[in-house]
Coordinates of N, CA and C in Angstrom, one line a residue:
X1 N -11.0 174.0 -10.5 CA -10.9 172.5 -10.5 C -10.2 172.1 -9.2
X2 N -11.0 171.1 -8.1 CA -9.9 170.8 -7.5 C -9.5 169.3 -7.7
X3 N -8.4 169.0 -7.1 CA -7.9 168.0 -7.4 C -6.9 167.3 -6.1
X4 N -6.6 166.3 -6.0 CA -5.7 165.4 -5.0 C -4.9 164.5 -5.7
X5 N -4.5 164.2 -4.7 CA -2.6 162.9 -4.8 C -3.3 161.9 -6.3
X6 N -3.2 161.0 -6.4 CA -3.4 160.0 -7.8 C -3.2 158.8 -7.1
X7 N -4.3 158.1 -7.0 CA -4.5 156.6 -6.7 C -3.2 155.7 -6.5
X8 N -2.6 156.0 -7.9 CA -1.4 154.9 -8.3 C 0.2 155.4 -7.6
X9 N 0.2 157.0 -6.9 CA 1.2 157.4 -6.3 C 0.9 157.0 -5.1
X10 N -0.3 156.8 -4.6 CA -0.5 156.6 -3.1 C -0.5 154.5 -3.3
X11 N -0.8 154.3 -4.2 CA -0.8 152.5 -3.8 C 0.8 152.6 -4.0
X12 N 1.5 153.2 -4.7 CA 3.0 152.9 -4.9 C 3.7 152.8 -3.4
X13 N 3.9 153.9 -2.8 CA 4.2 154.0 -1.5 C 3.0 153.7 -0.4
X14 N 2.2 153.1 -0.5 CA 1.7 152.0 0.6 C 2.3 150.7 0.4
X15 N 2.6 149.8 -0.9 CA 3.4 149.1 -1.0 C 4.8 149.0 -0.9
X16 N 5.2 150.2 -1.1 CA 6.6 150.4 0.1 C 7.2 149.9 1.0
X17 N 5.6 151.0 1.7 CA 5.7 150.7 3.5 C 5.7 149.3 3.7
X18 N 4.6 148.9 3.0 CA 4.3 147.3 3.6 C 5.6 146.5 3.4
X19 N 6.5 146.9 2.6 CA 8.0 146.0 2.2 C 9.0 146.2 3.6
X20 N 8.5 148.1 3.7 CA 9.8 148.0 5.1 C 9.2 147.3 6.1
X21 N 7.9 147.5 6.2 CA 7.5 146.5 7.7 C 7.5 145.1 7.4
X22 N 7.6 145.0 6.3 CA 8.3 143.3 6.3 C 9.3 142.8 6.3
X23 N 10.1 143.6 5.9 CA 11.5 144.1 6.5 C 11.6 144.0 7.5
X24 N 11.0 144.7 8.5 CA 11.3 145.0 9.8 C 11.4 143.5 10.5
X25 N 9.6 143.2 10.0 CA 9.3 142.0 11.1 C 10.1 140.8 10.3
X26 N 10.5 140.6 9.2 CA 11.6 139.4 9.1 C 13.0 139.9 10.3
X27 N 13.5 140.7 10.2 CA 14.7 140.9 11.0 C 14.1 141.0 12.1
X28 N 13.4 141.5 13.1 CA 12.8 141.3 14.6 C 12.8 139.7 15.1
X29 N 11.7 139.4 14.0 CA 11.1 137.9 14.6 C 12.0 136.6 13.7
X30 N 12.5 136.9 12.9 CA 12.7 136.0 12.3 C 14.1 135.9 12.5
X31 N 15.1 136.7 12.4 CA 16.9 136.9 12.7 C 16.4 136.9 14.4
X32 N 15.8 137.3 14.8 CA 16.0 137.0 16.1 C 17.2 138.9 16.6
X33 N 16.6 139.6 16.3 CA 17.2 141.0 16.0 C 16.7 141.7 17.6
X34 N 17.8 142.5 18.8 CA 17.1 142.8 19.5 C 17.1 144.1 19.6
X35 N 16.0 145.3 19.3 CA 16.3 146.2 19.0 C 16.9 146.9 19.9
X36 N 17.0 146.5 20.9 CA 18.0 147.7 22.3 C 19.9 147.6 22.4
X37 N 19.7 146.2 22.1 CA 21.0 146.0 21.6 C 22.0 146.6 20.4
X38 N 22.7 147.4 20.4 CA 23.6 148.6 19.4 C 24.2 147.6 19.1
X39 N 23.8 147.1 18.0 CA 24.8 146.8 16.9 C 24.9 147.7 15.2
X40 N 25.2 146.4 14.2 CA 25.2 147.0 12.9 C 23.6 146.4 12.5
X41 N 23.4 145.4 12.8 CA 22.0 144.9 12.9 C 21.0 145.8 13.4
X42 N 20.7 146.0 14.4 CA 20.3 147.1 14.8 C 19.8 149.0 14.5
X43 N 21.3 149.3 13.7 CA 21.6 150.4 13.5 C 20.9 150.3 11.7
X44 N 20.7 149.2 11.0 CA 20.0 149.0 9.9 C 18.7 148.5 10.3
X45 N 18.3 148.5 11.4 CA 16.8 148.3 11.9 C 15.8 149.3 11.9
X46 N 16.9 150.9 12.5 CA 16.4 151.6 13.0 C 16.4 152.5 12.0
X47 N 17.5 152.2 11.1 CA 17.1 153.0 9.5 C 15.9 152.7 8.8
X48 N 15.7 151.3 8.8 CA 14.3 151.1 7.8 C 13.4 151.7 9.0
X49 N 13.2 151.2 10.0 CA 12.0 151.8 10.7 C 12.2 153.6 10.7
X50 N 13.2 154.4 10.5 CA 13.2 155.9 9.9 C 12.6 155.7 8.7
X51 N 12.8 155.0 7.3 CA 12.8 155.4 6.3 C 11.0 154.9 6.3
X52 N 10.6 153.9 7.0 CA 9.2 153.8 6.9 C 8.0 155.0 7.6
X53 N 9.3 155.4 8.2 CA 8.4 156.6 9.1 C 7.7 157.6 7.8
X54 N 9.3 157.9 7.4 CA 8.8 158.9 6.4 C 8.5 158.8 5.4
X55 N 8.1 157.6 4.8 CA 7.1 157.3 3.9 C 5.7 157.0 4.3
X56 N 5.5 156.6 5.3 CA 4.0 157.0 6.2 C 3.8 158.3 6.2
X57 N 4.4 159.3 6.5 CA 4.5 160.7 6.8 C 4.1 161.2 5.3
X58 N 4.8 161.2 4.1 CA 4.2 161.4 3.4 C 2.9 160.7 2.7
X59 N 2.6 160.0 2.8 CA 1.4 158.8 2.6 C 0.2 160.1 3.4
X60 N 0.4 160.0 4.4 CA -0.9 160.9 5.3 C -0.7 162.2 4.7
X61 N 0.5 162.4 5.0 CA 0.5 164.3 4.2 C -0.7 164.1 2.5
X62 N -0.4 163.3 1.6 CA -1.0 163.3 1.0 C -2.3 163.1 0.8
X63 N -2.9 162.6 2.1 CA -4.3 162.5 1.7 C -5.2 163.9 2.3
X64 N -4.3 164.2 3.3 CA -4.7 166.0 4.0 C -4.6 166.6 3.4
X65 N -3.7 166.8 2.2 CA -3.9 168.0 1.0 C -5.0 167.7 0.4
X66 N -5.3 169.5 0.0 CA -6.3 169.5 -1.5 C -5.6 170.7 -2.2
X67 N -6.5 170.4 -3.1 CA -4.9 171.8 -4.0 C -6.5 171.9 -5.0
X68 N -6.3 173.7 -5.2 CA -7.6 173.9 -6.1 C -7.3 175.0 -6.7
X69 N -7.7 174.9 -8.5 CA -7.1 175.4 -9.1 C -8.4 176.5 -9.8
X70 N -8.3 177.4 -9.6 CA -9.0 178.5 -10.3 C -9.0 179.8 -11.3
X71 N -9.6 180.4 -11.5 CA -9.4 181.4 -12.5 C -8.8 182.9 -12.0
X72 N -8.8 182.7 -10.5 CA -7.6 183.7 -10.3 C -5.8 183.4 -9.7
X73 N -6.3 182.1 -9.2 CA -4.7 181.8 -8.5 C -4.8 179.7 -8.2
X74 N -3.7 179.5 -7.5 CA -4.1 178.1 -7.0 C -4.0 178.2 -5.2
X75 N -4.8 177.3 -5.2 CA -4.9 177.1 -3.3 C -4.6 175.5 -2.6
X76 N -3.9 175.9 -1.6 CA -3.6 175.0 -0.9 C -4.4 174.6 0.1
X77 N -4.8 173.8 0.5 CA -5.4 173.6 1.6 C -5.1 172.1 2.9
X78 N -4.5 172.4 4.1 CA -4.5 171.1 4.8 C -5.1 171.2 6.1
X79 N -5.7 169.8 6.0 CA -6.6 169.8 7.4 C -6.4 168.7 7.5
X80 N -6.3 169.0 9.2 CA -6.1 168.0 10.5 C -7.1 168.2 11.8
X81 N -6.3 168.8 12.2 CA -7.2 169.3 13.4 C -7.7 170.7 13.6
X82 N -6.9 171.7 12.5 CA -7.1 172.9 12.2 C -6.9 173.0 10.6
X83 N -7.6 174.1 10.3 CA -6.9 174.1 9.0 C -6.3 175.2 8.4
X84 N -4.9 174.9 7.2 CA -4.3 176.1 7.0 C -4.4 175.8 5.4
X85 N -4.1 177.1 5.1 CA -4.5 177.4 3.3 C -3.2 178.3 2.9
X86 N -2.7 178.2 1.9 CA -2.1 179.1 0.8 C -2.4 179.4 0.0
X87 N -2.5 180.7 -1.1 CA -2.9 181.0 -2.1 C -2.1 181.6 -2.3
X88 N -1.7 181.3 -4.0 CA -1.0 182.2 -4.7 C -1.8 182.6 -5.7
X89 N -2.0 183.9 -6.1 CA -2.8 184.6 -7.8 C -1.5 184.5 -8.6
X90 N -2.4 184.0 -9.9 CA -1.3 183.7 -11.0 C -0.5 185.1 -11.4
X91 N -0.9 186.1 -10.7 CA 0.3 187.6 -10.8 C 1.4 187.4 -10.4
X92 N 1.6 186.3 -9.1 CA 2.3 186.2 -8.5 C 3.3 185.4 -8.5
X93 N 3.0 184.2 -9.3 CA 3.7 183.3 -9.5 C 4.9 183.7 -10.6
X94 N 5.9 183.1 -9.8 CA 7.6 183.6 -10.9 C 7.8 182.0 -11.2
X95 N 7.4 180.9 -11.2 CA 7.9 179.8 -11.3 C 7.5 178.4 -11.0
X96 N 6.8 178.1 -12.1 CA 6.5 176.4 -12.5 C 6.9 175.2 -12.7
X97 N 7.4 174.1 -11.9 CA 8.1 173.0 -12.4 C 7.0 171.7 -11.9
X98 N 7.2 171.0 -13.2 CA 6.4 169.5 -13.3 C 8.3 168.7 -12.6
X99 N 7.4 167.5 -11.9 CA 8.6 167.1 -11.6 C 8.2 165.4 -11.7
X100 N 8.2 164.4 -12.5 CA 8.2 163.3 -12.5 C 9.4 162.4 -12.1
X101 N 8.8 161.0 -11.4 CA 9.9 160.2 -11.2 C 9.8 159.1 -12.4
X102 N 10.4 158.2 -12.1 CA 10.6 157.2 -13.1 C 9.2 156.2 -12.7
X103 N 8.8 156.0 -11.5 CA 7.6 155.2 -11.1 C 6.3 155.9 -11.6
X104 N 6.7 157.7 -11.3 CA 5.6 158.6 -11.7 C 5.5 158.6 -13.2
X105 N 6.8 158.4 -14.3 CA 6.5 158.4 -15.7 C 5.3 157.2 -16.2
X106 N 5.8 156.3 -15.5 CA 5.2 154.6 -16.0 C 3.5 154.7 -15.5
X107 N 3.5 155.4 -14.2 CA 2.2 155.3 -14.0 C 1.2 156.9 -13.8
X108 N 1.9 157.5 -14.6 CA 1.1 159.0 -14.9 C 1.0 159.8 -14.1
X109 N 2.0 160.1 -12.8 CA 1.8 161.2 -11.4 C 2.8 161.4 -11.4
X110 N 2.8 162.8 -10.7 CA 3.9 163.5 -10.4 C 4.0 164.9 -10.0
X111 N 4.6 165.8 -9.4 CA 4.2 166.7 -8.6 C 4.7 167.9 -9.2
X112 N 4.3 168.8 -9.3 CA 4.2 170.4 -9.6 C 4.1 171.4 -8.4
X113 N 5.7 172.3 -8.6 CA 6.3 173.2 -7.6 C 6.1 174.6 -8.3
X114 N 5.1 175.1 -7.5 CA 4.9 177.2 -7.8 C 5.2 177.5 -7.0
X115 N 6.0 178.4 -7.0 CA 7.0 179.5 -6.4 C 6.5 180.9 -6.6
X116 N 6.2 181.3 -6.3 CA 5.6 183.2 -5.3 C 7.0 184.3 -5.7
X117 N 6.6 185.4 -6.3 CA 7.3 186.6 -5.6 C 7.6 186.7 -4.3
X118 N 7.1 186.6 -3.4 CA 7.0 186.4 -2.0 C 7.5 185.2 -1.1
X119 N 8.0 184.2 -2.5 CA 8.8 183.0 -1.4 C 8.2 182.1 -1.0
X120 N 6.4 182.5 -1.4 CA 5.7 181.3 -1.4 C 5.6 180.3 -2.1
X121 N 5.7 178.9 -1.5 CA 6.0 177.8 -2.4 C 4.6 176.6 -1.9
X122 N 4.1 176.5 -3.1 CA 3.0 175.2 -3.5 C 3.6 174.1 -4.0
X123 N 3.5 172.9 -3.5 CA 3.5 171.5 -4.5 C 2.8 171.1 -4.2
X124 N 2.2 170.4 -5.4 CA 1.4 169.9 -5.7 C 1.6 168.6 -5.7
X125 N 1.6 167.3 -5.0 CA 2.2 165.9 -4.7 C 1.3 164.9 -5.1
X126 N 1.8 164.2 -6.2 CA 1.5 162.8 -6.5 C 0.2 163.6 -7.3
X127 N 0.2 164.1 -8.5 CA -0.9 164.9 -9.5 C -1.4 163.7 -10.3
X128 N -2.2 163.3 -10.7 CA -2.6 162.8 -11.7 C -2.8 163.1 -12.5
X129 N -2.2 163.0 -14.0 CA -2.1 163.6 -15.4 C -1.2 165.1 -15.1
X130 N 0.0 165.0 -14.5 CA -0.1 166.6 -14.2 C 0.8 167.3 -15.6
X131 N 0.9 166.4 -16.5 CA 1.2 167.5 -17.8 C -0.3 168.4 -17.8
X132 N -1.2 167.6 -18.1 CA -2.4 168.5 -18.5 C -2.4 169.7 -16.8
X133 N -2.4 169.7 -15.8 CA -2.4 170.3 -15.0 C -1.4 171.7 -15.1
X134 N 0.0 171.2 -15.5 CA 0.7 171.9 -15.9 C 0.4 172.9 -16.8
X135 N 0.3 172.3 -17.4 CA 0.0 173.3 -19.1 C -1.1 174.4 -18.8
X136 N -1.8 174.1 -17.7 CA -3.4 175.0 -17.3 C -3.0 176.0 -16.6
X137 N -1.5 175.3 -15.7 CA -1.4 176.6 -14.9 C -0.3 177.4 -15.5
X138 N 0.8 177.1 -16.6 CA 1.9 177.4 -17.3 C 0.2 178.7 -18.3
X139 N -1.0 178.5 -18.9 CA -1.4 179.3 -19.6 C -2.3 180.3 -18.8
X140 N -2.6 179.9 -17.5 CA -3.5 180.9 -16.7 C -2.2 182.3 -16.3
X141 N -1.1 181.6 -16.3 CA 0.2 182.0 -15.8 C 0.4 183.3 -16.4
X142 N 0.1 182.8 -17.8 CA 1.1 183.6 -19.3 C -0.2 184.7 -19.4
X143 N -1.5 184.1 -19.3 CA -2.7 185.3 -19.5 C -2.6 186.3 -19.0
X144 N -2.4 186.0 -17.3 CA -2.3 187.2 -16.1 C -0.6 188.0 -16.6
X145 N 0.3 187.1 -16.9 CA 1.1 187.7 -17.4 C 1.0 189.4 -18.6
X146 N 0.5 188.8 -19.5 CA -0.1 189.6 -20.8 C -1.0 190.6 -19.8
X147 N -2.0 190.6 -19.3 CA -3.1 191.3 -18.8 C -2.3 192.6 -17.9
X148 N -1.3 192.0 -16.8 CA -0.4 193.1 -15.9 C 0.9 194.2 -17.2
X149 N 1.0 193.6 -18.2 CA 1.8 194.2 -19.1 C 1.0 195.1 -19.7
X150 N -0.4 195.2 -20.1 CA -0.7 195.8 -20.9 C -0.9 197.8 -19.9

């Protein structure tokens, strides 16, 4: 199965952004704000323009991932200009966490963190339905588990 970010996690923080950049440009154009000038005005300018950075930053990160889930492991995949992949086999994985926020409970997304023998770590960001995702990879988990025991 593969799968990507969830509509409603990605419109959530594009509405964000559009708050800090109106943010921004009320304080620029409207206070009359000059950004070269070091003040406390300023020094709160250059925070929201950080804090918009990195919600752009994640916004793109999320659309370059694909995350694909199969009958031997899950895979990572990001492409830009090159592309790089992770795979973990469910032998390998020591550790599953669903992680919802409060925006993610109300509108059904949220991200899922596998963890490697090896230190390799997957998330899975902005999932859509990811209980049901969860539960797929918590039972492919427990099979391969049972299977290396026997």
């Amino acid at each position: 199965m593969r799968t990507k970010s969830s509509l409603a996690s990605q419109t959530f923080e594009i509405i964000l952004t559009s708050l800090i950049f109106l943010i921004l440009f009320i304080l620029t154009f409207v206070y009359g704000i000059n950004p070269l000038n070091l003040s406390v005005s300023t020094i709160l300018w250059y925070s929201l323009l950080a804090i918009g950075s990195i919600i752009i930053n994640e916004i793109v990160a999320r659309k370059l991932y694909t995350y694909e889930i199969d009958g031997t492991g899950i895979r990572e995949s990001f492409i830009l200009f090159s592309k790089k992949e992770t795979f973990i086999p469910y032998n390998n994985i020591i550790k599953v966490d669903l992680k919802k926020s409060f925006f993610g409970r109300i509108l059904n997304y949220g991200d899922i963190e596998i963890l490697s023998s090896s230190a390799t770590k997957i998330v899975l960001r902005g999932i859509k339905n990811p209980e049901d995702i969860y539960q797929q990879i918590k039972e492919m988990f427990e099979k391969h588990k049972k299977e290396r025991e026997k």
